[in-house]
CSV table of C-alpha atoms and ligand atoms in Angstrom, one decimal:
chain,number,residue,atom,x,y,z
A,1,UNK,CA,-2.7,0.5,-48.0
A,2,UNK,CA,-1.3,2.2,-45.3
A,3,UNK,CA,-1.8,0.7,-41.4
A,4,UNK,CA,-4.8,4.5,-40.7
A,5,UNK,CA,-5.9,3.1,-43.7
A,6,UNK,CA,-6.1,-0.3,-42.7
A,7,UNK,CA,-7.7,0.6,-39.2
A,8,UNK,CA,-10.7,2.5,-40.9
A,9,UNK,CA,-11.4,0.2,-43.6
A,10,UNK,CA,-11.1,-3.3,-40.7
A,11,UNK,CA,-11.0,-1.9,-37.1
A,12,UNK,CA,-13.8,-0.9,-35.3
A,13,UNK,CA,-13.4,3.2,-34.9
A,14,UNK,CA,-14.4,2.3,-30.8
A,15,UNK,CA,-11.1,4.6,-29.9
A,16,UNK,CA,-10.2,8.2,-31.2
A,17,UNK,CA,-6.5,7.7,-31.8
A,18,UNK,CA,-4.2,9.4,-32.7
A,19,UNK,CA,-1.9,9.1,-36.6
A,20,UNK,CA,1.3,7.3,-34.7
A,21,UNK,CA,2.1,4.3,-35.8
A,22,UNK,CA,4.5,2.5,-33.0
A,23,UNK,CA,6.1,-1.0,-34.4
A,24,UNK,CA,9.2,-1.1,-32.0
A,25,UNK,CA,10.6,-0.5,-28.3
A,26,UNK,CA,13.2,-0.5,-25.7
A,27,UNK,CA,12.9,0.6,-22.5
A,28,UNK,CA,11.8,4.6,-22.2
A,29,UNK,CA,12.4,4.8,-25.9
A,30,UNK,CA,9.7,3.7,-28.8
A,31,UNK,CA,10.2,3.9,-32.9
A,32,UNK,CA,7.0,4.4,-35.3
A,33,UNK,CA,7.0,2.8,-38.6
A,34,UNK,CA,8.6,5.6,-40.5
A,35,UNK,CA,11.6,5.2,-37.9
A,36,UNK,CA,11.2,8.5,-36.3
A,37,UNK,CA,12.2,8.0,-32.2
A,38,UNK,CA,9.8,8.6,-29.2
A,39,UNK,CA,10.4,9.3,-25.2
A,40,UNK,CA,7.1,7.4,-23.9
A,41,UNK,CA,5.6,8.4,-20.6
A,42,UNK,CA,2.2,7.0,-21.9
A,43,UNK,CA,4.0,3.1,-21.8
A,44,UNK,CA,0.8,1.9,-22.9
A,45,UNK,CA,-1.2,3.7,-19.9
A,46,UNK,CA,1.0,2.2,-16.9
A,47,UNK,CA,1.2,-0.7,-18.1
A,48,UNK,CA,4.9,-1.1,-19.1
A,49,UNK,CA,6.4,-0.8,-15.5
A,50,UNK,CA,9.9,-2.3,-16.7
A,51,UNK,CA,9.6,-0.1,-20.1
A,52,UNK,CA,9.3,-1.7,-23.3
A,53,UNK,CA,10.8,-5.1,-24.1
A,54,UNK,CA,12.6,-4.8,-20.5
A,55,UNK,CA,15.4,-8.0,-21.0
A,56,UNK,CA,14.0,-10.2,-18.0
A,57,UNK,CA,10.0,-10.4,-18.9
A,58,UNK,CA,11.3,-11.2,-22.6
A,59,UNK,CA,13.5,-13.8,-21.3
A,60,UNK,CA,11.0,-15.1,-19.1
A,61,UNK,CA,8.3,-14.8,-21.9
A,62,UNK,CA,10.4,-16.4,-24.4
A,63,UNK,CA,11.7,-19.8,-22.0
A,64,UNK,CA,7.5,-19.8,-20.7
A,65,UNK,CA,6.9,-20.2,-24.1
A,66,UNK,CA,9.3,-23.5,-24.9
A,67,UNK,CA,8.1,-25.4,-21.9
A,68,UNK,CA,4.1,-24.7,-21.8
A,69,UNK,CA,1.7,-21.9,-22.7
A,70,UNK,CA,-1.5,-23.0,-21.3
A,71,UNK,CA,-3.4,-25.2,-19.3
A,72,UNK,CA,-7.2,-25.2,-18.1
A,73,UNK,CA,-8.0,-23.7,-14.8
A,74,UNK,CA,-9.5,-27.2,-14.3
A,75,UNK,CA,-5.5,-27.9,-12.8
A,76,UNK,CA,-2.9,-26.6,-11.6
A,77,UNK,CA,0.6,-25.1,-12.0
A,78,UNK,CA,3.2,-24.1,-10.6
A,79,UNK,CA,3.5,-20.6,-11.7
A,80,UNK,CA,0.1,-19.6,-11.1
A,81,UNK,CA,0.9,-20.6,-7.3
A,82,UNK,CA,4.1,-19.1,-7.1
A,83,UNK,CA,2.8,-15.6,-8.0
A,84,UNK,CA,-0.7,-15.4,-6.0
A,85,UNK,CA,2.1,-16.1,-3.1
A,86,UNK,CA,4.2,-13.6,-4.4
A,87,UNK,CA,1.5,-10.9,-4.4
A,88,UNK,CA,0.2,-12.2,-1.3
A,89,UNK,CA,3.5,-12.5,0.5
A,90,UNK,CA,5.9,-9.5,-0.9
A,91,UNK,CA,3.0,-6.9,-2.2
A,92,UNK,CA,0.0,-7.1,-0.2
A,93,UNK,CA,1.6,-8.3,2.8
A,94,UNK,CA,-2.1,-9.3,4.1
A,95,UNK,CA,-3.7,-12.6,3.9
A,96,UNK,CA,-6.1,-13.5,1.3
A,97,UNK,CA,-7.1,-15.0,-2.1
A,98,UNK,CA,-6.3,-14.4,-5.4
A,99,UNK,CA,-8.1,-14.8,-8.7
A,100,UNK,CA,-6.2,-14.4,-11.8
A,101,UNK,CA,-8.5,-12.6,-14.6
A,102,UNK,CA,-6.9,-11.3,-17.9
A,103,UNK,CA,-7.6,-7.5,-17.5
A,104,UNK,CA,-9.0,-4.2,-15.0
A,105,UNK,CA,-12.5,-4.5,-15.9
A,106,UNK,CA,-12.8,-8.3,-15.3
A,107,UNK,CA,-10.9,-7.9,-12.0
A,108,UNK,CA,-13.6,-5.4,-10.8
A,109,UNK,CA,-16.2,-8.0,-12.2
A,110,UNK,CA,-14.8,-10.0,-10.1
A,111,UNK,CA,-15.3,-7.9,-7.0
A,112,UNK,CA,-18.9,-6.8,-8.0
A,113,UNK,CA,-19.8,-10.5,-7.9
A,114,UNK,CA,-18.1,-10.9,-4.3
A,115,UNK,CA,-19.8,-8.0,-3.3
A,116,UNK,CA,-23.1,-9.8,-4.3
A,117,UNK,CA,-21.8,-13.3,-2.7
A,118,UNK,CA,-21.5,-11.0,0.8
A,119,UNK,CA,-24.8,-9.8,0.2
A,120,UNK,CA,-26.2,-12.5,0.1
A,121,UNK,CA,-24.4,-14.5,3.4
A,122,UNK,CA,-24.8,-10.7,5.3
A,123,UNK,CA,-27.9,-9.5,4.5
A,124,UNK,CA,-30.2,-6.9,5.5
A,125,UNK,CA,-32.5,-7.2,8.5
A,126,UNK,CA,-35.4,-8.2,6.4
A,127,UNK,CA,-33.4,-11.0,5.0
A,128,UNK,CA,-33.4,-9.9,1.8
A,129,UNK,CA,-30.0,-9.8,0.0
A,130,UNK,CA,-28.0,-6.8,-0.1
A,131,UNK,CA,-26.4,-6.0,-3.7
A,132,UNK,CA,-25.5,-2.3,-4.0
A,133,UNK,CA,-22.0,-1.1,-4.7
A,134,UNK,CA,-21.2,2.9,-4.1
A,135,UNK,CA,-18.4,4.0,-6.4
A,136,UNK,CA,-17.5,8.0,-7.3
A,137,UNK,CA,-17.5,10.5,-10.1
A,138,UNK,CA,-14.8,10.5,-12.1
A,139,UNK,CA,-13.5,7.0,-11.4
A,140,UNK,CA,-13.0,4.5,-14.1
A,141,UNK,CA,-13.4,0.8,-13.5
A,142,UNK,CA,-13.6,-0.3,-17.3
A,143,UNK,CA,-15.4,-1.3,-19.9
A,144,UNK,CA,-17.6,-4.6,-19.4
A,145,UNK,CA,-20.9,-4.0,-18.5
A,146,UNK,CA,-20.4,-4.4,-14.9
A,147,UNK,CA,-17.5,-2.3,-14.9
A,148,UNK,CA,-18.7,0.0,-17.0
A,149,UNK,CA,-21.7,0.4,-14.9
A,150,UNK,CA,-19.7,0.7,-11.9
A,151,UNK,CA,-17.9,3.8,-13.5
A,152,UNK,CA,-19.0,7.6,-12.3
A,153,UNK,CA,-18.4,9.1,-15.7
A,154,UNK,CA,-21.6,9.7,-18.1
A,155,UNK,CA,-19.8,9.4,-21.1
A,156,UNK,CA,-18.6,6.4,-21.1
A,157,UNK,CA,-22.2,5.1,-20.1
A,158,UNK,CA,-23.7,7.0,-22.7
A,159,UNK,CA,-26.4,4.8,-25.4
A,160,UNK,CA,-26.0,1.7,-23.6
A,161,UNK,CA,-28.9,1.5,-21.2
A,162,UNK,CA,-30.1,-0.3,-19.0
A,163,UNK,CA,-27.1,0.1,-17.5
A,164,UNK,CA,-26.3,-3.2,-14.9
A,165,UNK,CA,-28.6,-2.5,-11.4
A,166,UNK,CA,-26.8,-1.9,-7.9
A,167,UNK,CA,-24.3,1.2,-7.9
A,168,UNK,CA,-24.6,4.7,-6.7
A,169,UNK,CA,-21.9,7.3,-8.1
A,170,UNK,CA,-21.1,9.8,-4.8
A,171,UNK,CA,-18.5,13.0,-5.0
A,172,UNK,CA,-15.3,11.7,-4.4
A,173,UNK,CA,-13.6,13.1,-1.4
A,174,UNK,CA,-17.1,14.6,0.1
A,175,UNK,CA,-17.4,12.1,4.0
A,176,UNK,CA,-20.6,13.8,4.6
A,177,UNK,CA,-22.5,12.5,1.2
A,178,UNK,CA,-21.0,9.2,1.6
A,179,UNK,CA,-22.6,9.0,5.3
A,180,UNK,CA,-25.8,10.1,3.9
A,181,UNK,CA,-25.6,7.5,1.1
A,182,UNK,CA,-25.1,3.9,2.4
A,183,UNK,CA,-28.8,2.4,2.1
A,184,UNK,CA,-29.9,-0.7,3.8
A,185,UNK,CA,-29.1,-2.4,0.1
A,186,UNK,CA,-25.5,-1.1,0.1
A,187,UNK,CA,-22.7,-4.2,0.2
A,188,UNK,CA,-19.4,-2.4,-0.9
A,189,UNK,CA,-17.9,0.2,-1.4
A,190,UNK,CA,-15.6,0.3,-4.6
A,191,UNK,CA,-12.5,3.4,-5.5
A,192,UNK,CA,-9.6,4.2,-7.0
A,193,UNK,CA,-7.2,5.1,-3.7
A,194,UNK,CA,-5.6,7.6,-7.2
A,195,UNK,CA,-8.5,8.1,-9.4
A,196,UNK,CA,-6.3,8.0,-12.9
A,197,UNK,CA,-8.8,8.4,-15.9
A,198,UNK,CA,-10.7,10.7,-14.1
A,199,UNK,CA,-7.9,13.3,-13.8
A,200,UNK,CA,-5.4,12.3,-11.3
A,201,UNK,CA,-7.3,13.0,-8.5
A,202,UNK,CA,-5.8,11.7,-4.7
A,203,UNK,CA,-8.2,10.3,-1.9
A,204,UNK,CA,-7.3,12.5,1.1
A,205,UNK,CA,-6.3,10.4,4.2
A,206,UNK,CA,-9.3,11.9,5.7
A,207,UNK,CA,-11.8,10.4,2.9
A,208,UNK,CA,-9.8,7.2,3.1
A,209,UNK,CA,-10.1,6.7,6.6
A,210,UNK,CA,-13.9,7.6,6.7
A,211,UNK,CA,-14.7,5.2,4.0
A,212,UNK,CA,-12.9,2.5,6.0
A,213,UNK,CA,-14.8,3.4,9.1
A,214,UNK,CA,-17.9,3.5,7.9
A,215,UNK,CA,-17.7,0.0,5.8
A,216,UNK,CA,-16.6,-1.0,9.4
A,217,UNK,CA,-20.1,0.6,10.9
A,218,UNK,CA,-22.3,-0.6,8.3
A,219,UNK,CA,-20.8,-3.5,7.7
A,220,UNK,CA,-19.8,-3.4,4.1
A,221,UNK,CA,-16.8,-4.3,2.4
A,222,UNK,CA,-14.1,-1.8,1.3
A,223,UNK,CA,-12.6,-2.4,-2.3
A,224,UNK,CA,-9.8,-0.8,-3.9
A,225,UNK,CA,-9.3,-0.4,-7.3
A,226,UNK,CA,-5.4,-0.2,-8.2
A,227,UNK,CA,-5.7,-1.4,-11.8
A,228,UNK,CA,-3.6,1.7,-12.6
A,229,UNK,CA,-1.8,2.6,-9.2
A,230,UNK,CA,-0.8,-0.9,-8.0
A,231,UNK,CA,2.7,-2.4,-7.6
A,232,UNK,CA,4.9,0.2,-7.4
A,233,UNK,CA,3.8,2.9,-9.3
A,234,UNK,CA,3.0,5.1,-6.9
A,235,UNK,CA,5.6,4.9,-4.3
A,236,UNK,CA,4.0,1.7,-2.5
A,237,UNK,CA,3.4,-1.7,-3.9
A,238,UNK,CA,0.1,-0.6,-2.9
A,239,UNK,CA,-1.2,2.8,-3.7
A,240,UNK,CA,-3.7,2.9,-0.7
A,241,UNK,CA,-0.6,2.5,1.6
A,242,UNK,CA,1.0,5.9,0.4
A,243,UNK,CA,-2.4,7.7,1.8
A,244,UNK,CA,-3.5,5.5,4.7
A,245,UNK,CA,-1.3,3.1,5.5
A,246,UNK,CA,-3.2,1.0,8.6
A,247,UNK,CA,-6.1,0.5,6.2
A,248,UNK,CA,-6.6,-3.4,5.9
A,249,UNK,CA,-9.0,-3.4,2.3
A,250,UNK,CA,-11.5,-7.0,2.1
A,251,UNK,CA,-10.7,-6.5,-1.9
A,252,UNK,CA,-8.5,-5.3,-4.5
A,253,UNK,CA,-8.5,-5.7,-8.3
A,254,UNK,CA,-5.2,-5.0,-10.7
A,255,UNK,CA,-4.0,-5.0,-13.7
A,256,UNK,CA,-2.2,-3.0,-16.2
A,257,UNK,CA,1.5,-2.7,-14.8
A,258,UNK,CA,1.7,-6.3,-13.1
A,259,UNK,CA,1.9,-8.1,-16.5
A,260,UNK,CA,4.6,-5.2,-18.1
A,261,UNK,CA,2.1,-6.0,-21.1
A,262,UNK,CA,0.8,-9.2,-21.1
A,263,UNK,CA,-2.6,-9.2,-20.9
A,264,UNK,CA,-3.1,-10.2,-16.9
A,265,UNK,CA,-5.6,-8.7,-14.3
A,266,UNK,CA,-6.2,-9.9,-11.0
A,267,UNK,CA,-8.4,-9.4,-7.6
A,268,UNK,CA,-7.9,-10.1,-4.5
A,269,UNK,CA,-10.4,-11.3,-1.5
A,270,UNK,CA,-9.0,-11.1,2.5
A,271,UNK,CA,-9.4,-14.3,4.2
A,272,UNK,CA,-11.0,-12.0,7.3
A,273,UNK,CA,-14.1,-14.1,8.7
A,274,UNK,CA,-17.5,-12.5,7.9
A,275,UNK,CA,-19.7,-14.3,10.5
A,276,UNK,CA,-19.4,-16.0,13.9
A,277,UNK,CA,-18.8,-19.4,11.8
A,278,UNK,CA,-15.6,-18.4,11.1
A,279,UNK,CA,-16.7,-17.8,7.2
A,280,UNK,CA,-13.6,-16.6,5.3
A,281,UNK,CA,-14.6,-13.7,2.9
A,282,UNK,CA,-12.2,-15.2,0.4
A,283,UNK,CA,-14.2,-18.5,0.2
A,284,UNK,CA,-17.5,-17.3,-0.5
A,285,UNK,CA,-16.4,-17.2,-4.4
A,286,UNK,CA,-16.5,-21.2,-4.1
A,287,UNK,CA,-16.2,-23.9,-7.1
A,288,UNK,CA,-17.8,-22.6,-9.9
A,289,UNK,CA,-18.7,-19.4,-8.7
A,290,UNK,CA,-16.8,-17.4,-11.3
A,291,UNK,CA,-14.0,-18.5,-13.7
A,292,UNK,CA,-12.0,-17.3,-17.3
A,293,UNK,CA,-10.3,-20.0,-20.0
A,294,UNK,CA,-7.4,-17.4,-20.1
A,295,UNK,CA,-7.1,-16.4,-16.8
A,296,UNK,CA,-3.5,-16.7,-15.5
A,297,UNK,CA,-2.3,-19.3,-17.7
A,298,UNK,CA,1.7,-20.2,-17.4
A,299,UNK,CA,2.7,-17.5,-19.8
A,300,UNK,CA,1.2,-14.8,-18.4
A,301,UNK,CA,1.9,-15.9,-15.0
A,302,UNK,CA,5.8,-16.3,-15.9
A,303,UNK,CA,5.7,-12.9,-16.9
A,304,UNK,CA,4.0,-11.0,-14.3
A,305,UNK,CA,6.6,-13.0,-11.8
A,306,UNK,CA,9.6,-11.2,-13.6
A,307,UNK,CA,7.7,-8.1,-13.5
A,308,UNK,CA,6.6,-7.8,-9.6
A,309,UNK,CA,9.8,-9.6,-8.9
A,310,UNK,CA,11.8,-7.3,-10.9
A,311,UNK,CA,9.9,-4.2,-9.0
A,312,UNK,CA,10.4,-5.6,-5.7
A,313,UNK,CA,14.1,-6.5,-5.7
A,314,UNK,CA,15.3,-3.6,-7.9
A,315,UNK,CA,12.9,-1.4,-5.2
A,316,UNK,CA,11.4,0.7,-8.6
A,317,UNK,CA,8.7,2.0,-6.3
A,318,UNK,CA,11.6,4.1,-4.4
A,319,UNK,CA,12.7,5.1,-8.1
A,320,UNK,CA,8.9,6.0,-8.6
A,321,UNK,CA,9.4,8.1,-5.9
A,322,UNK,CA,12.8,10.2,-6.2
A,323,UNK,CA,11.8,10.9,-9.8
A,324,UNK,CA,7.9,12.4,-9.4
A,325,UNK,CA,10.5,14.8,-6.5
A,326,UNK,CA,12.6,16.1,-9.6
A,327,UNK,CA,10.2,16.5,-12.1
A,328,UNK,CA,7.9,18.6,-9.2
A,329,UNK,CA,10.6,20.7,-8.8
A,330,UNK,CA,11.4,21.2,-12.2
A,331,UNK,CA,7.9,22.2,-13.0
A,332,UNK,CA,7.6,24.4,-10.0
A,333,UNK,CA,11.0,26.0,-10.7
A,334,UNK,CA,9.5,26.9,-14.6
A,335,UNK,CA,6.5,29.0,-12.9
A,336,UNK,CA,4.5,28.8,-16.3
A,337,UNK,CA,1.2,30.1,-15.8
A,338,UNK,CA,-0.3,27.2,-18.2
A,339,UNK,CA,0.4,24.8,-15.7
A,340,UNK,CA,-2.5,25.0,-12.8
A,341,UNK,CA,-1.1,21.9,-10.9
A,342,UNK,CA,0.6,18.7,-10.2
A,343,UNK,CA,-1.6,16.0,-9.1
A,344,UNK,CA,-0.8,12.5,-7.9
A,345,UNK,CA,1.9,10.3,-6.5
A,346,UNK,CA,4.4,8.1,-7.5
A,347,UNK,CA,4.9,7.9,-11.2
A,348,UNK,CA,1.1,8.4,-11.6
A,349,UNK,CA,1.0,12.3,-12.1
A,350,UNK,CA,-1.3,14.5,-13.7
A,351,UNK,CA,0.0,17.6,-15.1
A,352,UNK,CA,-3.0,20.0,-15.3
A,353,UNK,CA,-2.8,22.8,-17.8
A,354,UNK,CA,-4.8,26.4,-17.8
A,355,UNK,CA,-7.0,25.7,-20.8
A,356,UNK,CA,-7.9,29.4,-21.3
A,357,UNK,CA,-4.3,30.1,-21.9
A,358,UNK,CA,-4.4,27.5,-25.0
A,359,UNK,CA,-6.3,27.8,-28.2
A,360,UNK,CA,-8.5,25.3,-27.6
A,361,UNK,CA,-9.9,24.2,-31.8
A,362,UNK,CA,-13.9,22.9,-31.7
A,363,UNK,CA,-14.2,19.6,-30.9
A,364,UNK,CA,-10.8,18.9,-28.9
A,365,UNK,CA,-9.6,19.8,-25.3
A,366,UNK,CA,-7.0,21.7,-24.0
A,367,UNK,CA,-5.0,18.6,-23.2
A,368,UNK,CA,-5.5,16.7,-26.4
A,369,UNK,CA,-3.9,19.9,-27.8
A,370,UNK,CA,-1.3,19.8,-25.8
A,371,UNK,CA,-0.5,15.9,-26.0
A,372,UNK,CA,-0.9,15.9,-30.0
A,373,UNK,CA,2.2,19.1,-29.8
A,374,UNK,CA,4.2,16.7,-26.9
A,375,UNK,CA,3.8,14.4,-29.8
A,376,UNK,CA,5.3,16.4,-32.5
A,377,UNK,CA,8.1,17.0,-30.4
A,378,UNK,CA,9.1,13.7,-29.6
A,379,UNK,CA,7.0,12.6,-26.2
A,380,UNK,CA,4.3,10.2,-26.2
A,381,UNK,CA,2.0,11.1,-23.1
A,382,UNK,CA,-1.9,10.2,-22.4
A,383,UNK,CA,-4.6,12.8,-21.5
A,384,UNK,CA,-6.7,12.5,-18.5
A,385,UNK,CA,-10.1,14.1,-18.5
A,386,UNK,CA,-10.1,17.4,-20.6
A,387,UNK,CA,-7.0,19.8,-19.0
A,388,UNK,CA,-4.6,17.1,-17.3
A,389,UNK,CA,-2.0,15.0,-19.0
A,390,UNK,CA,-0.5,12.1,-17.2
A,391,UNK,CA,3.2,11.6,-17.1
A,392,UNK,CA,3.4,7.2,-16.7
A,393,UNK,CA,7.0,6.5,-17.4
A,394,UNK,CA,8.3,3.2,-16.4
A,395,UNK,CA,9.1,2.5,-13.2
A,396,UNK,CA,12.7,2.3,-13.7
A,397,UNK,CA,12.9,5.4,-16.0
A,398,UNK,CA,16.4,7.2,-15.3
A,399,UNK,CA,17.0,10.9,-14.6
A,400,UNK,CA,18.3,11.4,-17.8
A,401,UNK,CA,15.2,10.3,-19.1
A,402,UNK,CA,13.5,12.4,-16.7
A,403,UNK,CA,15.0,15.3,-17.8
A,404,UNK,CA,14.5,14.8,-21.4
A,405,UNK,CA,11.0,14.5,-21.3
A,406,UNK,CA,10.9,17.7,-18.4
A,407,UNK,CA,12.8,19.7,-22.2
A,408,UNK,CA,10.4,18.4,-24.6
A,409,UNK,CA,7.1,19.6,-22.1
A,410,UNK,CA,8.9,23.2,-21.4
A,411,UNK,CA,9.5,23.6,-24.7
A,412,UNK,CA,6.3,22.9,-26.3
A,413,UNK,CA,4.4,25.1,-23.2
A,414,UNK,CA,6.7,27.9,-24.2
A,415,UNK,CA,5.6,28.0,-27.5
A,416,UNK,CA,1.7,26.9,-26.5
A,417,UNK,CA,1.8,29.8,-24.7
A,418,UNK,CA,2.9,32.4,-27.4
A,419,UNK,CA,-0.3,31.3,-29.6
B,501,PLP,C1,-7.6,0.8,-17.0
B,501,PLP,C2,-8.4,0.7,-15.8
B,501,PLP,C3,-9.4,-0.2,-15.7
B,501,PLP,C4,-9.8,-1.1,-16.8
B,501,PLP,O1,-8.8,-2.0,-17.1
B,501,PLP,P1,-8.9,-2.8,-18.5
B,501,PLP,O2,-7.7,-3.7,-18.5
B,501,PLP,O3,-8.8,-1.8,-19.6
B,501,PLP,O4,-10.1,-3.6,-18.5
B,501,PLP,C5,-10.1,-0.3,-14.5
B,501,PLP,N1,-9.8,0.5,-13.4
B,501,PLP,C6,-8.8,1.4,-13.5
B,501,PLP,C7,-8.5,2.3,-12.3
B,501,PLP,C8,-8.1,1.6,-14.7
B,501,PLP,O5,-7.2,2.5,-14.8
């Protein structure tokens, strides 16, 4: 039987994917089972930041392993301490708390709770608690119920009512509905600073700051979501801090590139007081308010230090940034009609196609077309929404790479276009 085979007859069919079969990598480069060789910009959607099998997370992995895989939350270790104050210290650079979860959608569980823990210590004049948490269309905060729920996308809500109670999906980008959409309920306020699911799609400095302010005026708390745009990949350890840099967030989830692909997720509470006690936000999730068996257990935790270590010292979000300049320009100096766009920052861009210039078959998008023909030719890159592909190379991808990649997408939107 072969491994499609396999999948149909044992896996649920929960994903539509695609006929490559990957079984080995090093860094930009990925081989399927018949031994045919990749580029990948998909890197497992950002969350290979060193590449594949990057020497330093394997080493680390592999020694972790020898000495001791896992211990209960119900202790401590060293590890786990070492890279909350890592984050803290080199990445947030603000004080607060961290919780170690084992991927995105738990982190923004994480933060939907909190939200409900602030609610409840700040409520509303009546007394009665505050619970509701305004996120926007087209974001993606996962696939739990919570997170799921949180989402602004219909169709990933879709048959699985009653959806979790407490969130309002607003326009991203729009100040003026977000000022006519706080209610007396409202305790947060939840985004992607880089939407990356929904499209690529940037918070403008203007939206940002108006968000901030008016968590500020009404008293709610101000969460980012840089499960895809964190550490590095889009410039800044933080992605918020490439759009509005004086912006102090109460809470931030992660995961994808800060394990290089362990499973690890984290979020983050600011130890800012939220009463005339002197209340720390971050202490409101006391014992036993939340928890996870997994949750970053010594391996994991050894790994993400060589990855965020690795980030930092090498400075990879400086790479991130000299290479999204080169392949901008390349793609502006092509001038191909089929491309609308560039979105994004960092490493985190969105290429955004023309779909009436492609023949678009029933049932499939523009950039599914275009992804499956990347494919053919060699590069392995995810869609976002129905025109955009993203281009998520590692962080340390070289210009050589770069350029390689640049051929394989000219190419193949040369001959897209003839059809
Ligand atoms: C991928 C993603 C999530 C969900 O992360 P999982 O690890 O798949 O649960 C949440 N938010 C954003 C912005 C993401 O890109």
């Amino acid at each position: 039987m072969t491994t499609p085979e396999r999948y149909t007859k044992h896996v649920l069919p929960t994903y539509g994917r695609f006929p490559l079969v990957p079984v080995r990598g090093t860094g930009c480069r990925l081989w399927d089972e018949a031994g045919k060789s990749y580029l990948d910009f998909c890197m497992g959607i950002a969350v290979c930041s060193l590449g594949h099998c990057h020497p330093r997370l394997v080493e680390a992995i592999r020694v972790q392993a020898g000495e001791l895989m896992h211990v209960s939350n119900l202790y401590q270790h060293p590890l786990q301490a070492e890279l909350a104050e890592e984050i803290n210290t080199h990445h947030v650079k603000l004080p607060g708390k961290i919780f170690f979860s084992n991927s995105g959608a738990e982190a923004n569980d994480g933060l939907i709770k909190s939200a409900r823990r602030f609610g409840l210590k700040r409520p509303q004049s009546d007394g009665s608690q505050r619970y509701e948490v305004i996120t926007f269309l087209q974001s993606f905060h996962g696939r739990t119920l919570g997170a799921m729920s949180a989402t602004g996308q219909a169709k990933i809500q879709e048959g699985f009512d009653p959806l979790l109670p407490g969130f309002r999906h607003l326009p991203f980008n729009d100040i003026e509905a977000l000022e006519n959409g706080i209610r007396p309920e409202t305790a947060a306020i939840l985004l992607e600073p880089i939407q990356g699911e929904g499209g690529v799609n940037m918070a403008t400095p203007e939206f940002l700051r108006a968000v901030a302010e008016l968590c500020k005026k009404h008293d709610l708390l101000l969460f980012f979501d840089e499960v895809q745009a964190g550490f590095g990949r889009c410039g800044d350890a933080m992605a918020w801090r490439m759009i509005a840099p004086e912006i102090q967030p109460d809470g931030i989830s992660w995961a994808k590139g800060m394990g290089g692909g362990v499973p690890i997720g984290a979020f983050w509470l600011n130890d800012r007081t939220v009463d005339a006690d002197g209340t720390p936000l971050s202490s409101l999730m006391g014992p036993g308010s939340h928890g996870s068996t997994y949750g970053g257990n010594p391996l994991v935790c050894a790994a993400s230090l060589a990855v965020l270590k690795e980030i930092r010292e090498k400075e990879l979000a400086v790479n991130a940034l000299l290479m999204e300049v080169r392949i901008r320009e390349t793609v502006k100096s092509w001038n191909l009609p089929v491309i609308t766009e560039v979105r994004g920052q960092g490493l985190l861009l969105g290429v955004a196609l023309d779909s009436s210039l492609i023949a678009v078959p029933e049932g499939k998008t523009a950039a599914l077309v275009v992804v499956s023909k990347l494919m053919e030719h060699g590069l392995i890159v995810p869609p976002a929404g129905p025109n955009t592909f993203r281009l998520l190379p590692p962080l340390n991808v070289t210009e050589a790479e770069v350029d390689e990649a640049l051929a394989i997408i000219k190419m193949t939107l040369d001959r897209i276009n003839i059809i």
